[in-house]
Coordinates of C-alpha atoms in Angstrom, one line a residue:
Chain L
M1175 CA 91.5 123.4 109.2
E1176 CA 91.1 123.2 113.2
T1177 CA 89.8 119.9 114.0
V1178 CA 89.7 116.7 112.8
V1179 CA 87.4 113.9 113.9
I1180 CA 89.0 110.6 113.2
V1181 CA 86.2 107.7 113.5
G1182 CA 87.7 104.4 113.8
L1183 CA 90.9 104.1 115.3
G1184 CA 92.6 100.9 113.6
L1185 CA 96.0 101.1 111.9
I1186 CA 94.7 103.4 108.8
G1187 CA 93.0 105.9 111.6
G1188 CA 95.8 105.7 113.9
S1189 CA 98.3 106.2 111.0
F1190 CA 96.8 109.1 109.8
G1191 CA 96.5 110.9 113.1
L1192 CA 100.0 110.2 113.2
A1193 CA 101.2 111.4 110.0
L1194 CA 98.7 114.8 110.4
R1195 CA 101.2 115.3 113.4
K1196 CA 104.2 114.5 111.9
A1197 CA 103.6 117.0 108.9
G1198 CA 103.3 119.8 111.2
F1199 CA 99.2 119.7 112.0
S1200 CA 98.7 121.8 115.0
G1201 CA 94.9 121.8 115.4
R1202 CA 92.5 119.5 117.3
I1203 CA 92.4 115.9 117.0
I1204 CA 89.4 114.1 118.3
G1205 CA 88.9 110.3 118.3
V1206 CA 85.5 108.4 118.1
S1207 CA 86.1 104.7 118.6
S1208 CA 86.1 101.6 121.1
E1209 CA 87.0 102.4 124.6
S1210 CA 90.4 100.3 124.1
A1211 CA 91.3 101.9 120.9
L1212 CA 90.7 105.2 122.6
R1213 CA 92.9 104.7 125.4
E1214 CA 95.8 103.5 123.2
A1215 CA 95.5 106.2 120.9
T1216 CA 95.8 108.7 123.1
A1217 CA 99.0 107.1 124.7
R1218 CA 100.4 106.8 121.4
G1219 CA 99.6 110.3 120.9
V1220 CA 97.3 110.0 117.7
I1221 CA 94.4 111.7 119.3
G1222 CA 94.4 114.7 121.7
E1223 CA 90.8 114.3 122.8
S1224 CA 88.1 111.3 122.9
A1225 CA 84.6 111.8 122.5
S1226 CA 81.0 110.5 120.8
L1227 CA 80.2 110.8 117.2
E1228 CA 77.4 113.4 118.3
E1229 CA 79.5 115.6 120.1
A1230 CA 82.5 115.3 117.9
V1231 CA 81.1 115.8 114.4
P1232 CA 79.4 119.3 115.0
R1233 CA 83.1 120.4 115.9
A1234 CA 84.5 119.2 112.6
D1235 CA 86.1 120.7 109.8
L1236 CA 87.2 117.2 108.8
V1237 CA 85.4 113.8 109.2
Y1238 CA 87.8 111.0 108.6
L1239 CA 85.7 107.6 108.7
A1240 CA 88.4 105.0 109.3
Q1241 CA 86.1 102.1 109.8
P1242 CA 85.4 98.9 107.9
I1243 CA 82.8 99.3 104.7
G1244 CA 80.4 97.8 106.6
R1245 CA 80.5 100.2 109.7
I1246 CA 81.1 103.1 107.4
V1247 CA 78.0 102.7 105.1
E1248 CA 76.1 102.7 109.1
T1249 CA 77.8 106.0 110.0
L1250 CA 77.4 107.9 107.4
P1251 CA 72.9 108.2 107.6
A1252 CA 74.3 109.1 111.2
L1253 CA 76.4 112.1 110.1
A1254 CA 73.4 113.9 108.3
P1255 CA 72.3 116.0 111.0
L1256 CA 75.5 116.8 112.5
L1257 CA 77.5 118.4 109.7
G1258 CA 78.3 121.9 109.2
P1259 CA 77.9 123.2 105.7
N1260 CA 81.8 123.4 105.4
T1261 CA 82.7 120.0 107.0
L1262 CA 84.2 117.6 104.6
V1263 CA 83.6 114.1 104.8
T1264 CA 85.7 111.2 103.7
D1265 CA 86.5 107.5 104.6
V1266 CA 89.2 105.1 103.7
G1267 CA 87.0 102.2 102.6
S1268 CA 88.8 99.4 100.1
T1269 CA 85.6 99.4 97.9
K1270 CA 84.0 102.7 96.8
R1271 CA 80.9 102.0 94.7
K1272 CA 78.6 101.1 97.9
I1273 CA 80.1 103.8 100.1
V1274 CA 79.6 106.2 97.3
A1275 CA 76.3 105.5 96.6
C1276 CA 75.3 105.7 100.1
A1277 CA 76.8 109.1 100.8
S1278 CA 75.2 110.4 97.8
A1279 CA 71.9 109.3 99.1
H1280 CA 71.9 110.5 102.7
L1281 CA 74.6 113.4 102.5
R1282 CA 73.1 115.0 99.7
N1283 CA 74.0 118.5 100.9
A1284 CA 77.4 117.6 102.6
L1285 CA 80.8 117.9 101.3
F1286 CA 82.2 114.2 100.5
V1287 CA 85.1 112.7 98.9
G1288 CA 85.5 108.8 99.2
G1289 CA 89.3 107.9 99.8
H1290 CA 91.5 104.9 99.6
P1291 CA 94.5 104.9 100.6
M1292 CA 96.7 101.6 99.2
A1293 CA 98.3 101.5 102.6
G1294 CA 98.5 98.4 104.8
K1295 CA 100.6 95.9 106.6
E1296 CA 100.2 93.0 108.1
A1297 CA 99.8 93.9 111.9
R1298 CA 96.5 95.4 112.8
G1299 CA 95.2 98.3 115.0
V1300 CA 96.2 101.4 116.3
A1301 CA 99.2 99.5 117.9
A1302 CA 100.8 99.5 114.8
A1303 CA 99.9 102.7 113.5
D1304 CA 102.8 104.5 111.4
P1305 CA 103.1 107.9 110.5
D1306 CA 105.0 107.1 107.5
L1307 CA 102.3 104.5 106.4
F1308 CA 101.0 106.6 103.2
V1309 CA 104.5 107.8 101.7
G1310 CA 104.4 107.0 98.3
R1311 CA 101.5 104.9 98.1
P1312 CA 98.5 105.6 96.0
Y1313 CA 95.6 107.3 97.9
F1314 CA 92.6 106.8 95.7
L1315 CA 89.6 109.7 95.5
T1316 CA 86.2 109.4 94.3
P1317 CA 84.3 112.3 94.6
I1318 CA 80.4 112.1 94.7
V1319 CA 80.4 115.7 92.9
P1320 CA 83.7 116.6 90.9
D1321 CA 83.4 120.3 91.7
H1322 CA 83.7 119.3 95.4
L1323 CA 87.6 119.1 94.5
L1324 CA 87.5 122.7 94.0
R1325 CA 86.0 123.7 97.0
P1326 CA 88.6 125.2 99.8
P1327 CA 87.9 122.4 102.7
V1328 CA 88.8 119.8 100.0
A1329 CA 92.1 121.6 98.6
T1330 CA 93.0 121.7 102.1
F1331 CA 92.5 118.2 102.6
L1332 CA 94.3 117.7 99.3
G1333 CA 97.2 119.5 100.4
I1334 CA 97.3 117.6 104.0
L1335 CA 97.6 114.6 101.5
D1336 CA 100.4 115.9 99.8
S1337 CA 102.1 116.5 103.0
I1338 CA 101.6 113.1 104.4
G1339 CA 103.6 112.1 101.3
A1340 CA 101.0 109.8 99.7
R1341 CA 100.1 110.0 95.8
R1342 CA 96.8 111.4 94.6
L1343 CA 94.6 109.8 92.3
V1344 CA 91.4 111.0 91.5
I1345 CA 88.8 108.2 89.7
P1346 CA 85.3 107.4 89.5
A1347 CA 84.0 104.9 92.1
S1348 CA 83.3 102.2 89.4
V1349 CA 86.7 102.6 88.2
H1350 CA 88.3 102.2 91.5
D1351 CA 86.6 99.5 92.0
Q1352 CA 87.5 97.7 88.5
L1353 CA 91.3 98.3 89.5
V1354 CA 91.1 97.3 93.1
A1355 CA 89.5 93.7 91.8
A1356 CA 92.3 93.5 89.6
T1357 CA 95.3 94.5 91.9
S1358 CA 93.9 93.6 95.1
H1359 CA 91.3 91.1 95.4
L1360 CA 92.1 88.8 92.9
P1361 CA 95.6 88.2 93.8
Q1362 CA 94.0 87.8 97.6
L1363 CA 91.8 85.0 96.5
L1364 CA 94.5 83.5 94.5
S1365 CA 96.9 83.0 97.4
T1366 CA 93.9 81.7 99.6
A1367 CA 92.7 79.3 96.8
L1368 CA 96.3 78.3 96.5
A1369 CA 96.6 77.8 100.4
C1370 CA 93.4 75.8 100.3
V1371 CA 94.5 73.4 97.7
L1372 CA 97.8 73.1 99.0
A1373 CA 96.4 72.4 102.5
R1374 CA 94.0 69.7 101.4
Q1375 CA 97.1 67.5 100.0
P1376 CA 97.8 64.2 101.6
N1377 CA 101.1 65.5 102.2
A1378 CA 100.3 69.1 103.5
H1379 CA 102.4 69.0 106.2
D1380 CA 105.6 67.9 104.3
L1381 CA 104.6 70.9 101.5
A1382 CA 104.5 73.2 104.4
T1383 CA 107.9 72.3 106.2
S1384 CA 109.8 72.1 102.7
A1385 CA 108.3 75.5 101.5
G1386 CA 111.0 77.5 99.4
P1387 CA 111.1 81.3 99.1
G1388 CA 108.5 81.2 96.3
L1389 CA 105.7 79.6 98.3
I1390 CA 106.7 81.4 101.6
D1391 CA 106.1 84.5 99.6
S1392 CA 103.0 83.3 97.9
M1393 CA 101.4 82.8 101.1
R1394 CA 101.6 86.3 102.4
L1395 CA 98.1 87.2 101.4
A1396 CA 96.7 83.7 102.6
M1397 CA 97.4 85.3 106.1
S1398 CA 94.7 87.7 105.6
S1399 CA 91.8 87.8 108.0
F1400 CA 88.0 87.0 106.7
D1401 CA 87.0 89.8 109.3
I1402 CA 88.4 92.2 107.0
W1403 CA 87.7 90.9 103.8
S1404 CA 84.2 89.9 104.2
D1405 CA 82.7 93.4 103.7
I1406 CA 85.3 94.1 100.7
L1407 CA 84.2 91.0 98.5
E1408 CA 80.8 91.4 99.3
T1409 CA 80.8 95.0 97.7
N1410 CA 83.1 94.0 94.9
S1411 CA 81.5 90.6 94.3
D1412 CA 80.4 91.5 90.6
L1413 CA 83.5 92.6 89.2
I1414 CA 85.8 89.9 91.1
D1415 CA 83.5 87.6 89.7
R1416 CA 84.3 88.3 86.3
L1417 CA 88.0 88.2 86.8
L1418 CA 87.7 85.0 88.5
A1419 CA 86.1 83.6 85.5
E1420 CA 88.8 84.8 83.3
L1421 CA 91.8 83.2 85.4
E1422 CA 89.6 80.0 85.9
A1423 CA 89.7 80.0 81.9
E1424 CA 93.6 81.1 81.7
I1425 CA 94.3 77.9 84.1
G1426 CA 92.5 75.5 81.4
R1427 CA 94.5 76.8 78.8
Q1428 CA 97.8 76.5 80.8
R1429 CA 96.8 72.6 81.5
K1430 CA 96.3 72.4 77.6
K1431 CA 99.5 74.3 76.4
L1432 CA 101.4 72.6 79.3
L1433 CA 101.0 68.8 77.8
D1434 CA 101.5 70.5 74.0
S1435 CA 102.9 73.5 73.0
G1436 CA 104.8 74.9 76.1
L1437 CA 103.7 77.8 78.2
S1438 CA 106.9 79.8 76.2
A1439 CA 104.2 83.0 75.1
E1440 CA 102.4 82.9 78.3
F1441 CA 105.9 83.3 80.2
A1442 CA 107.0 86.1 77.9
Q1443 CA 103.5 88.2 78.6
A1444 CA 103.7 87.6 82.4
N1445 CA 107.5 88.6 82.4
Q1446 CA 106.4 92.0 80.7
F1447 CA 103.4 93.0 82.7
A1448 CA 105.6 91.8 86.2
A1449 CA 108.2 94.0 85.2
R1450 CA 105.8 97.2 84.5
V1451 CA 104.3 96.4 88.1
R1452 CA 107.9 96.0 89.8
G1453 CA 109.5 98.7 88.3
P1454 CA 112.8 98.9 87.1
R1455 CA 115.5 96.6 89.0
Chain S
M155 CA 137.8 64.1 98.9
E156 CA 140.4 65.5 96.9
T157 CA 139.0 66.3 93.6
V158 CA 135.5 68.1 92.8
V159 CA 134.5 68.6 89.2
I160 CA 131.6 71.0 88.7
V161 CA 129.6 70.6 85.8
G162 CA 127.9 73.8 84.4
L163 CA 129.1 77.1 86.2
G164 CA 125.6 79.0 86.9
L165 CA 124.4 80.5 89.8
I166 CA 124.0 77.1 91.6
G167 CA 127.3 75.5 90.4
G168 CA 129.2 78.8 91.4
S169 CA 127.8 78.9 94.6
F170 CA 128.8 75.6 95.6
G171 CA 132.2 76.1 94.6
L172 CA 132.4 79.2 96.7
A173 CA 130.6 77.2 99.6
L174 CA 133.4 74.7 99.4
R175 CA 136.3 77.2 100.0
K176 CA 134.2 78.9 102.5
A177 CA 133.7 75.1 104.6
G178 CA 137.5 74.8 104.5
F179 CA 138.0 72.5 101.4
S180 CA 141.3 72.4 100.6
G181 CA 141.2 70.0 97.4
R182 CA 141.3 70.7 93.8
I183 CA 138.0 72.5 92.0
I184 CA 137.9 71.7 88.3
G185 CA 135.2 73.6 86.0
V186 CA 133.3 72.2 82.9
S187 CA 131.3 75.1 81.2
S188 CA 131.3 77.5 78.5
E189 CA 134.7 79.7 78.1
S190 CA 132.8 82.9 79.3
A191 CA 131.5 81.0 82.3
L192 CA 134.7 79.5 83.0
R193 CA 136.7 83.0 82.9
E194 CA 134.1 84.8 85.4
A195 CA 134.4 81.2 87.7
T196 CA 138.2 81.6 87.9
A197 CA 138.3 85.2 88.4
R198 CA 135.7 84.8 91.5
G199 CA 137.8 81.6 93.0
V200 CA 135.1 79.3 92.5
I201 CA 137.3 76.9 90.5
G202 CA 141.1 76.3 90.3
E203 CA 141.4 74.6 86.9
S204 CA 139.4 74.1 83.9
A205 CA 139.3 71.3 81.5
S206 CA 137.2 69.4 79.0
L207 CA 134.5 66.7 80.8
E208 CA 136.6 63.9 79.3
E209 CA 139.7 65.1 80.8
A210 CA 138.2 66.2 84.3
V211 CA 136.1 63.2 85.3
P212 CA 138.3 60.4 85.4
R213 CA 140.3 62.6 87.7
A214 CA 136.9 63.4 90.0
D215 CA 136.2 62.0 93.6
L216 CA 132.8 64.0 92.9
V217 CA 131.2 65.3 89.8
Y218 CA 128.7 67.9 90.7
L219 CA 126.4 68.6 87.6
A220 CA 124.6 72.0 87.9
Q221 CA 123.3 72.1 84.4
P222 CA 119.8 72.7 83.3
I223 CA 117.6 69.7 83.5
G224 CA 117.9 69.1 79.9
R225 CA 121.7 69.3 79.6
I226 CA 122.2 67.1 82.8
V227 CA 120.2 64.1 80.8
E228 CA 122.5 64.9 77.7
T229 CA 126.0 64.2 80.2
L230 CA 124.9 61.6 82.1
P231 CA 125.6 59.1 79.5
A232 CA 128.8 60.5 78.6
L233 CA 129.9 60.0 81.9
A234 CA 129.7 56.2 82.3
P235 CA 132.9 55.5 80.6
L236 CA 135.1 57.9 82.6
L237 CA 134.0 57.3 86.0
G238 CA 136.1 55.5 88.6
P239 CA 134.5 52.8 90.9
N240 CA 134.3 55.3 93.8
T241 CA 133.3 58.9 91.7
L242 CA 130.3 60.1 93.3
V243 CA 128.1 61.7 90.8
T244 CA 125.0 64.1 92.0
D245 CA 123.0 66.3 90.1
V246 CA 121.2 69.7 90.9
G247 CA 118.2 69.4 88.6
S248 CA 114.7 70.7 89.7
T249 CA 112.7 67.7 89.0
K250 CA 113.9 64.4 89.6
R251 CA 112.4 61.1 88.3
K252 CA 113.6 61.7 84.8
I253 CA 117.1 62.4 85.8
V254 CA 117.2 59.1 88.4
A255 CA 115.7 57.1 85.4
C256 CA 118.3 58.1 83.1
A257 CA 121.1 57.8 85.6
S258 CA 119.8 54.1 86.5
A259 CA 119.8 53.3 82.9
H260 CA 123.1 54.5 82.1
L261 CA 124.9 54.5 85.3
R262 CA 124.0 51.0 86.4
N263 CA 127.5 50.2 87.9
A264 CA 128.3 54.0 89.0
L265 CA 127.5 55.9 92.4
F266 CA 124.7 58.4 91.7
V267 CA 122.4 60.4 94.2
G268 CA 120.4 62.7 92.6
G269 CA 120.2 66.0 94.5
H270 CA 117.9 69.3 94.4
P271 CA 118.8 72.7 97.0
M272 CA 115.8 74.5 97.2
A273 CA 117.9 77.7 97.2
G274 CA 118.1 80.2 94.4
K275 CA 117.8 84.2 94.0
E276 CA 116.5 86.2 91.1
A277 CA 119.8 87.3 89.7
R278 CA 121.6 84.1 87.6
G279 CA 125.1 83.3 86.4
V280 CA 128.2 83.0 88.2
A281 CA 128.4 86.5 89.1
A282 CA 125.5 86.4 91.3
A283 CA 127.5 83.0 93.2
D284 CA 127.0 83.0 96.8
P285 CA 128.9 81.2 99.3
D286 CA 126.0 81.2 101.7
L287 CA 122.9 80.2 98.8
F288 CA 122.5 76.9 100.9
V289 CA 122.2 78.0 104.4
G290 CA 119.6 77.1 105.9
R291 CA 117.7 75.8 102.9
P292 CA 116.1 72.2 102.1
Y293 CA 118.8 70.2 100.1
F294 CA 116.6 67.1 98.6
L295 CA 118.8 63.8 97.9
T296 CA 117.5 61.1 95.6
P297 CA 119.5 58.3 95.4
I298 CA 118.9 55.5 92.9
V299 CA 120.2 52.9 95.3
P300 CA 119.0 53.5 99.2
D301 CA 122.4 51.9 100.0
H302 CA 124.5 53.8 98.3
L303 CA 124.1 56.5 101.2
L304 CA 125.9 54.1 103.2
R305 CA 129.4 54.5 100.9
P306 CA 132.0 56.1 102.0
P307 CA 132.0 58.9 99.2
V308 CA 128.6 59.9 99.9
A309 CA 129.0 59.9 103.6
T310 CA 131.6 62.5 102.7
F311 CA 129.4 64.6 100.2
L312 CA 126.5 64.5 103.0
G313 CA 129.0 66.1 105.5
I314 CA 130.2 68.4 102.8
L315 CA 126.1 69.7 102.6
D316 CA 126.1 69.6 106.1
S317 CA 129.2 72.0 106.3
I318 CA 127.7 74.5 103.6
G319 CA 124.5 74.9 105.9
A320 CA 121.9 72.9 103.8
R321 CA 119.6 70.8 105.3
R322 CA 119.1 67.5 104.1
L323 CA 116.4 65.6 103.0
V324 CA 116.4 62.0 101.2
I325 CA 113.4 61.0 99.7
P326 CA 112.5 59.1 96.7
A327 CA 112.4 60.7 93.4
S328 CA 108.8 60.4 92.8
V329 CA 107.6 62.0 96.3
H330 CA 110.1 64.6 95.5
D331 CA 108.5 65.6 92.2
Q332 CA 105.2 65.6 93.9
L333 CA 106.7 68.0 96.7
V334 CA 108.0 70.6 94.1
A335 CA 104.9 70.6 92.0
A336 CA 102.6 71.8 94.7
T337 CA 105.6 74.3 96.6
S338 CA 107.4 75.6 93.4
H339 CA 105.6 74.8 90.2
L340 CA 101.9 75.3 90.9
P341 CA 102.8 79.2 92.5
Q342 CA 105.0 79.6 89.6
L343 CA 102.2 79.1 87.0
L344 CA 99.6 81.3 89.3
S345 CA 101.6 84.0 89.2
T346 CA 102.3 83.9 85.3
A347 CA 98.6 83.0 85.0
L348 CA 97.6 86.3 87.0
A349 CA 99.9 88.4 85.2
C350 CA 98.5 87.4 82.1
V351 CA 94.8 88.1 82.8
L352 CA 95.8 91.3 84.4
A353 CA 98.4 92.0 81.0
R354 CA 95.2 91.4 79.2
Q355 CA 92.8 93.9 80.7
P356 CA 92.1 96.9 78.8
N357 CA 93.2 99.4 81.6
A358 CA 96.4 97.1 82.2
H359 CA 98.5 100.2 82.2
D360 CA 96.3 102.0 85.2
L361 CA 96.7 98.3 86.9
A362 CA 100.7 98.0 86.6
T363 CA 101.2 101.6 87.9
S364 CA 98.4 101.8 90.9
A365 CA 99.8 97.9 92.5
G366 CA 99.9 97.8 95.8
P367 CA 102.4 95.9 97.8
G368 CA 100.1 92.6 97.8
L369 CA 100.5 92.5 93.6
I370 CA 103.8 93.6 93.8
D371 CA 104.7 90.5 95.8
S372 CA 102.6 88.4 93.8
M373 CA 104.5 89.4 90.6
R374 CA 108.1 88.6 91.7
L375 CA 107.4 84.7 90.2
A376 CA 105.9 85.9 87.2
M377 CA 109.4 87.5 86.5
S378 CA 110.9 84.1 86.1
S379 CA 112.5 83.2 82.9
F380 CA 111.0 80.3 80.6
D381 CA 114.4 79.4 79.6
I382 CA 114.8 77.7 83.1
W383 CA 111.6 76.8 83.5
S384 CA 110.8 75.2 80.2
D385 CA 112.8 71.6 81.0
I386 CA 110.9 71.7 84.7
L387 CA 107.2 72.0 83.2
E388 CA 108.0 69.2 80.6
T389 CA 109.7 66.8 83.1
N390 CA 106.6 67.0 85.7
S391 CA 104.0 68.0 83.3
D392 CA 101.5 65.1 84.8
L393 CA 101.5 65.9 88.6
I394 CA 101.6 69.8 87.6
D395 CA 98.5 68.9 85.7
R396 CA 96.6 67.3 88.6
L397 CA 97.3 70.2 90.5
L398 CA 96.3 73.2 88.5
A399 CA 93.0 70.8 87.6
E400 CA 92.3 71.2 91.5
L401 CA 93.1 74.7 91.4
E402 CA 90.8 75.3 88.4
A403 CA 87.8 73.5 90.6
E404 CA 89.0 75.5 93.8
I405 CA 88.1 78.8 91.9
G406 CA 84.9 77.4 90.8
R407 CA 84.2 77.1 94.4
Q408 CA 85.0 80.7 95.5
R409 CA 83.1 81.8 92.7
K410 CA 80.0 80.3 93.6
K411 CA 80.6 80.9 97.1
L412 CA 81.3 84.4 96.6
L413 CA 78.1 85.3 95.5
D414 CA 76.1 83.1 98.1
S415 CA 77.4 82.0 101.4
G416 CA 81.1 84.1 101.5
L417 CA 84.5 82.5 101.8
S418 CA 85.1 82.2 105.7
A419 CA 85.8 78.6 105.7
E420 CA 88.3 79.1 103.0
F421 CA 90.0 81.9 104.5
A422 CA 90.1 80.0 107.7
Q423 CA 91.9 76.9 106.3
A424 CA 94.0 79.4 104.2
N425 CA 95.1 81.0 107.2
Q426 CA 96.3 77.8 109.1
F427 CA 98.4 76.8 106.2
A428 CA 99.7 79.9 105.3
A429 CA 100.7 80.1 109.4
R430 CA 102.3 76.7 108.8
V431 CA 104.3 77.8 105.9
R432 CA 105.4 81.2 107.2
G433 CA 106.3 79.8 110.5
P434 CA 106.1 81.6 113.7
R435 CA 106.1 85.7 113.3

């Protein structure tokens, strides 16, 4: 693999460039992004060159789409006429059904493997890029044709993911979207809902200033920007809605039991699941 | 203040003893607790002596009840015949209406100020006691008679709280219970509800193993033990139920908007409240 084109130089795109270099990649890294992001990415050593999509993609062995979901879906059709037969296209979109459907429709003859690194932090933009962002994190891969995983450019990319420390998980797009609806989108909306309910209390000011560590932690996700979440929620709303309905029912059950038999069984079930999520202490 | 009696040597009682010593208190600290807790507390230097309630309380200038709510409510009536006219009784129960009502009924002629340090950590027991547990944390005080705050033994106790680094907040018991229903009990039940919903998914195992940082944080409170929460929920169920009803309605609203106009306004409101809780970054 000689030439990597990173389209979209935010936190993830920038971190991928830095991680590539840290892992010893010695080829070209070309950036396609806004002027300000390109300037910052060049200054931080994320990219060696910048170019337009039309100039960069024909030279690419790997096209790494690190844009928001809505932009990825706009970029994919534009790639079709620019791609060589062995160029691998991958993306980092946080939902996969819509992107995989779009790639299937527009890149029928190309090599495409959807991707989603479960990595992030509160700071955004290439200024926050971190070569270790992917270390130990799940990295979902959703091929449109399972056989593509055996093709040499894909094998090379999988080796790159290993070298930057990511934990690869190959799953169908629909299974991916179910997973993230539960592990990411539901916790996000719960934190947002909790913040909204508390913000509307008459004593909201006192609540904010007397918060203990539990509430402080519970408000971390509520800080998330709708800019990022708008596309995610829109492209996974059916699966999220099903889980929100279950949560609504669970809260109704809690209310009944709170005033009646108590929540001992619920705490026991939650203890057990939480222990599996958080691992041995 | 010469003699402090700590009743109940768990995390909070043990930490109060260590904090007293660290702040330079040179009087007697007598422990009343289970045999095993007394042994551990003596070994860690939390207490200098141990005794029964009946032996210890008549010698006390300050009786510090660091038991669970249910046990505090049992201890208060037993204190009445043992207290001198200038002995201050305080407690650390996580809800205050029931305890203050009980103290008003049974300690009518004594000096009682309810207390609730918003301090804690995951580890429990006197083995986890920490002299810095109260530093920078809110410490609620709910007097049964506001004038009691002016009495010399109370003034001395307030000075002790300052010296161990706690942030004193004097409020009525009912206002306290509203605050903690929102800032502590609601986040706890939400984390428990989220864990229960996820635990019941057919792919619960995959959810647990592919969790990102958002879910991992969201599951911290779900680890909480029902032993501790049983009393708290029972003595504050009316206020908690009201908030759970608001949350249920908010989730219903989210579901509608998710499929319709989007959650931009909700994210903006949540961003603002969360920023106030988490302070300047």
